[in-house]
Amino acid sequence: MTPLRIHLDQNEMPTHWYNIVADMPNPPSAPLGPDGQPVSPEMMGAIFPGPILEQEMSAQRWIEIPDEVRQIYAMWRPAPLCRALRLEQALGTPAKIYYKYEGVSPAGSHKPNSAVPQAYYNKLAGTKRLTTETGAGQWGSSIAFAGQMFGLPVRVYMVKVSYEQKPFRRSMMQTWGAEVFASPTNMTNAGRAALAADPNCQGSLGLAISEAVEEAASQADTCYTLGSVLNHVILHQTVIGLEAKKQFEKAGLYPDVIFGPCGGGSSFGGIAFPFLADKAAGDKRAANLRCVAVEPTSCPTLTKGAYAYDYGDASGYTPIMKMYTLGHDFMPPGIHAGGLRYHGDSPLVSQLFHEKMLEAIAVPQVATFEAGVQFARAEGIIPAPESCHAIRGAIDEALRCKATGEEKTILIGLTGHGHFDMASYDKYFSNQLEDFDYPAEAITSSLAHLPKVG
Amino acid sequence: MTPLRIHLDQNEMPTHWYNIVADMPNPPSAPLGPDGQPVSPEMMGAIFPGPILEQEMSAQRWIEIPDEVRQIYAMWRPAPLCRALRLEQALGTPAKIYYKYEGVSPAGSHKPNSAVPQAYYNKLAGTKRLTTETGAGQWGSSIAFAGQMFGLPVRVYMVKVSYEQKPFRRSMMQTWGAEVFASPTNMTNAGRAALAADPNCQGSLGLAISEAVEEAASQADTCYTLGSVLNHVILHQTVIGLEAKKQFEKAGLYPDVIFGPCGGGSSFGGIAFPFLADKAAGDKRAANLRCVAVEPTSCPTLTKGAYAYDYGDASGYTPIMKMYTLGHDFMPPGIHAGGLRYHGDSPLVSQLFHEKMLEAIAVPQVATFEAGVQFARAEGIIPAPESCHAIRGAIDEALRCKATGEEKTILIGLTGHGHFDMASYDKYFSNQLEDFDYPAEAITSSLAHLPKVG
């Protein structure tokens, strides 16, 4: 029997998160307010607690993971690093394929890695309630779980169309004690305005963000939480890559190429950045390492977007950040990888991509499900549609290795399981999934609306 | 940080299954044919391959797990043994609570532990196709996965009402390449007869078994697989208890009491029997060990049934077996733990219960979901409705320990996750779940139809 999982003991779990800001060739660009001036921590204090803001602005390389957070992480971490031996055999590739599997968390994805510390720091800072938005429900369920762990009530504004079409993520949030409302609600100005304009409004992520932020900003004891994009979220997610590095070390291996799905960028940064740290430190094993962000062709932020200042939300309520963007009012087609339908990308991932320390590719929807089914039939695990993007990238790389005979070591960021996405698999099997054309005109149009800076 | 998981390396995975037949005070009673004579292996050969029949009749204490099976097990095994520290704290109990978690398998339950060897031995024996039935889909999805692992096409007859109400287990089976049909079909005599009698027939597990067995019996290259009840299925499931024993050994602990859900009995036997082996061997640590089967009050096979010969299926097509039974035509209420709605129980579990080596309790439905939600809020994992029964038993025991101050070590057989059962949690939250009265009259009536023996 060939062991397939590389073990880490619970006492080998990372004690610190890695902050790539300390190792970037150029300092990160700051978020700007409507006046074009950097946003001060005080301005952000209305919706985020102090310790989170400190991490958001920090340039310290290593930031300690509090014991209370590690104790919750210990419910499922260290997460497995597994050899995809049967997939290698099915492909007939000389490449070694590994996957770091985050689907073992209670919510079934990497999202709790940041939800747990966000809930913890809020509790520490005296926050009494948390708000957030969620689309398909991955982030909402993770913050519901994390809030429950620290006794913090959580209110989730869930985009109405998802609330109605994906009831089981909602049930999951309720099982962990969260209040879930279909957004738009009549509890906020933003929601009431949307309902006044259209009583049948189906909601959008941008609108749900507005509701959650409005509630947090208007109540002193309430803070807002966000599941991707921002620096502190990626910081928390580096626990993924830090564990993977230790696991590869135990196996006497080092990856040649890493594929991760990329929407807001937190899971991708989380797996890739700790390896980039080796590169920054001159580690020879990392000299030729490639980190490849995989995005949908229908929402090709890194591969087709502009590197520019833009709003983080659709409505233009947030500070503007320098990032790859398709324009904040770009509306991507309704693909099934809901986590990859964001118009922008993490400013850290964007800057490192711009400086050519990261790569990006875009893949069409049907091909990602094809890869997901091939993976499930070889490895058992049914991957989330987001994760299928990374698998597509890895399979294509492994097939190139087959052609060239290269024995590369490939790492997949397998961000979650697809147990709540089986309706999408159904559509794939019944040939109802579409490949959307590259939305060139829509992008050109939305890029014309970028905010003016300076 | 307190480590919560007790690790076993993949090379510490059990090499042999444990067969309790070797240690039973009395030999097991044999299945009988319509003539009242023991059924011969030859008669069973029409639907089961030789190696499976050998295991079914074996009295050998240890049976080697083939490398090919251990290689598939290695995709998720050893399964975690975890301390439920937060649940203990929430209950304020001095008891230590551990759970052995089988939800990490690809299909999300313990079922693949037997599906994989069943597929393997069929492949070895030259079987070309597998058939089976499934209700809610736990077993069907496990055999779909296992068939895919060994390249064996699988046909699943899924009870029509489940096929329509639980489409996502069906999608899961299709993802692993199985053919799934709503039973009754027009492909078998049994199905055609049912449809002729009632074109809108919604199907039943008994009818789906009849279809799957009929197809296997009528085609030389096709065999039938069953997910519980029979000796070889429990044999395979002992990998659960064998791992748990090794894990407790590492922690320097031994359980005082084990709670497992009990429907057909395979997961319960799987976790309990290896500990009973210690008792049989005179191990002092096991002297006072209690193994408690937890069943629903609405289908109280062990606690209210008769110990008698009865058919394994509803229609009376199978051999008769001596077991606790509510009568083969007993129709349990539509509770949400579909895996616990079986009229009978494993002959091995039944005999050991009759000989007072096992205990049994029955718990009402609403209280099991209450326990499941309490567990989810403390431990993160959302348990399957079947598993909630064991949790209910364990929580009640822990509360008794709180009253008496006893520091017992409690082990829960956590057989699976509830990701495909969120509709049931929804009903619990909206107070739509019922507690069914003990169905005394229905049981009296069905027990009057037991087959006559001798």
Short mmCIF file of N, CA and C in Angstrom, two decimals, chain B residues 152-201:
data_model
loop_
_atom_site.label_atom_id
_atom_site.label_comp_id
_atom_site.label_asym_id
_atom_site.label_seq_id
_atom_site.Cartn_x
_atom_site.Cartn_y
_atom_site.Cartn_z
N LEU B 152 -15.96 -1.36 -12.33
CA LEU B 152 -17.16 -2.20 -12.47
C LEU B 152 -18.39 -1.32 -12.65
N PRO B 153 -19.13 -1.48 -13.75
CA PRO B 153 -20.36 -0.71 -13.91
C PRO B 153 -21.37 -1.08 -12.81
N VAL B 154 -22.06 -0.07 -12.31
CA VAL B 154 -23.01 -0.26 -11.21
C VAL B 154 -24.38 0.24 -11.64
N ARG B 155 -25.40 -0.57 -11.36
CA ARG B 155 -26.78 -0.14 -11.60
C ARG B 155 -27.50 -0.06 -10.25
N VAL B 156 -28.06 1.10 -9.98
CA VAL B 156 -28.72 1.31 -8.69
C VAL B 156 -30.22 1.49 -8.91
N TYR B 157 -31.00 0.68 -8.22
CA TYR B 157 -32.45 0.86 -8.19
C TYR B 157 -32.77 1.72 -6.97
N MET B 158 -33.17 2.95 -7.24
CA MET B 158 -33.41 3.90 -6.15
C MET B 158 -34.92 4.08 -5.96
N VAL B 159 -35.38 3.89 -4.75
CA VAL B 159 -36.81 4.02 -4.45
C VAL B 159 -37.34 5.32 -5.06
N LYS B 160 -38.41 5.23 -5.86
CA LYS B 160 -38.84 6.37 -6.68
C LYS B 160 -39.06 7.65 -5.87
N VAL B 161 -39.67 7.50 -4.70
CA VAL B 161 -39.97 8.71 -3.93
C VAL B 161 -38.67 9.42 -3.51
N SER B 162 -37.63 8.63 -3.22
CA SER B 162 -36.33 9.24 -2.89
C SER B 162 -35.66 9.82 -4.13
N TYR B 163 -35.78 9.08 -5.24
CA TYR B 163 -35.20 9.52 -6.52
C TYR B 163 -35.70 10.92 -6.85
N GLU B 164 -36.99 11.15 -6.56
CA GLU B 164 -37.58 12.45 -6.89
C GLU B 164 -37.31 13.49 -5.80
N GLN B 165 -37.32 13.06 -4.53
CA GLN B 165 -37.18 14.02 -3.44
C GLN B 165 -35.73 14.31 -3.07
N LYS B 166 -34.82 13.37 -3.35
CA LYS B 166 -33.42 13.54 -2.96
C LYS B 166 -32.52 13.46 -4.19
N PRO B 167 -32.66 14.43 -5.11
CA PRO B 167 -31.93 14.32 -6.38
C PRO B 167 -30.41 14.39 -6.21
N PHE B 168 -29.92 14.91 -5.09
CA PHE B 168 -28.48 15.16 -5.03
C PHE B 168 -27.66 13.91 -4.71
N ARG B 169 -28.25 12.97 -3.98
CA ARG B 169 -27.57 11.68 -3.83
C ARG B 169 -27.50 10.98 -5.19
N ARG B 170 -28.56 11.15 -5.97
CA ARG B 170 -28.55 10.59 -7.33
C ARG B 170 -27.44 11.22 -8.16
N SER B 171 -27.31 12.56 -8.09
CA SER B 171 -26.26 13.23 -8.86
C SER B 171 -24.89 12.71 -8.43
N MET B 172 -24.75 12.46 -7.14
CA MET B 172 -23.48 11.96 -6.61
C MET B 172 -23.15 10.59 -7.25
N MET B 173 -24.16 9.72 -7.32
CA MET B 173 -23.94 8.39 -7.93
C MET B 173 -23.55 8.54 -9.39
N GLN B 174 -24.20 9.49 -10.08
CA GLN B 174 -23.88 9.69 -11.51
C GLN B 174 -22.48 10.27 -11.67
N THR B 175 -22.08 11.12 -10.73
CA THR B 175 -20.72 11.67 -10.79
C THR B 175 -19.69 10.54 -10.73
N TRP B 176 -20.01 9.50 -9.96
CA TRP B 176 -19.10 8.35 -9.91
C TRP B 176 -19.41 7.32 -10.98
N GLY B 177 -20.27 7.69 -11.94
CA GLY B 177 -20.43 6.85 -13.13
C GLY B 177 -21.50 5.78 -13.06
N ALA B 178 -22.31 5.75 -11.99
CA ALA B 178 -23.34 4.70 -11.89
C ALA B 178 -24.58 5.06 -12.70
N GLU B 179 -25.30 4.02 -13.13
CA GLU B 179 -26.64 4.20 -13.70
C GLU B 179 -27.64 4.17 -12.54
N VAL B 180 -28.54 5.13 -12.50
CA VAL B 180 -29.52 5.16 -11.42
C VAL B 180 -30.92 5.17 -12.03
N PHE B 181 -31.76 4.25 -11.57
CA PHE B 181 -33.14 4.18 -12.07
C PHE B 181 -34.11 4.33 -10.92
N ALA B 182 -35.21 5.03 -11.19
CA ALA B 182 -36.27 5.13 -10.19
C ALA B 182 -37.01 3.80 -10.17
N SER B 183 -37.06 3.18 -9.01
CA SER B 183 -37.74 1.89 -8.86
C SER B 183 -39.16 2.11 -8.32
N PRO B 184 -40.18 1.49 -8.88
CA PRO B 184 -40.15 0.39 -9.86
C PRO B 184 -39.86 0.85 -11.28
N THR B 185 -39.08 -0.01 -11.99
CA THR B 185 -38.77 0.22 -13.40
C THR B 185 -39.58 -0.78 -14.23
N ASN B 186 -39.52 -0.63 -15.55
CA ASN B 186 -40.15 -1.66 -16.38
C ASN B 186 -39.09 -2.63 -16.91
N MET B 187 -37.93 -2.70 -16.22
CA MET B 187 -36.84 -3.57 -16.67
C MET B 187 -36.84 -4.93 -15.98
N THR B 188 -37.65 -5.10 -14.94
CA THR B 188 -37.69 -6.39 -14.23
C THR B 188 -39.14 -6.84 -14.10
N ASN B 189 -39.32 -8.14 -13.84
CA ASN B 189 -40.68 -8.66 -13.61
C ASN B 189 -41.29 -8.00 -12.38
N ALA B 190 -40.47 -7.90 -11.33
CA ALA B 190 -40.98 -7.31 -10.08
C ALA B 190 -41.45 -5.88 -10.32
N GLY B 191 -40.65 -5.13 -11.07
CA GLY B 191 -41.00 -3.74 -11.34
C GLY B 191 -42.24 -3.63 -12.22
N ARG B 192 -42.27 -4.47 -13.28
CA ARG B 192 -43.42 -4.42 -14.20
C ARG B 192 -44.72 -4.79 -13.47
N ALA B 193 -44.63 -5.78 -12.58
CA ALA B 193 -45.82 -6.19 -11.82
C ALA B 193 -46.31 -5.04 -10.94
N ALA B 194 -45.37 -4.36 -10.32
CA ALA B 194 -45.76 -3.25 -9.43
C ALA B 194 -46.39 -2.12 -10.24
N LEU B 195 -45.83 -1.86 -11.41
CA LEU B 195 -46.36 -0.78 -12.25
C LEU B 195 -47.72 -1.15 -12.84
N ALA B 196 -47.90 -2.45 -13.14
CA ALA B 196 -49.19 -2.89 -13.66
C ALA B 196 -50.27 -2.70 -12.60
N ALA B 197 -49.90 -3.00 -11.36
CA ALA B 197 -50.87 -2.86 -10.26
C ALA B 197 -51.15 -1.40 -9.96
N ASP B 198 -50.11 -0.57 -10.09
CA ASP B 198 -50.28 0.86 -9.78
C ASP B 198 -49.27 1.66 -10.58
N PRO B 199 -49.71 2.26 -11.69
CA PRO B 199 -48.77 2.99 -12.57
C PRO B 199 -48.07 4.14 -11.84
N ASN B 200 -48.65 4.61 -10.73
CA ASN B 200 -48.02 5.71 -9.98
C ASN B 200 -47.26 5.22 -8.75
N CYS B 201 -46.98 3.93 -8.70
CA CYS B 201 -46.30 3.35 -7.53
C CYS B 201 -45.04 4.14 -7.18
#
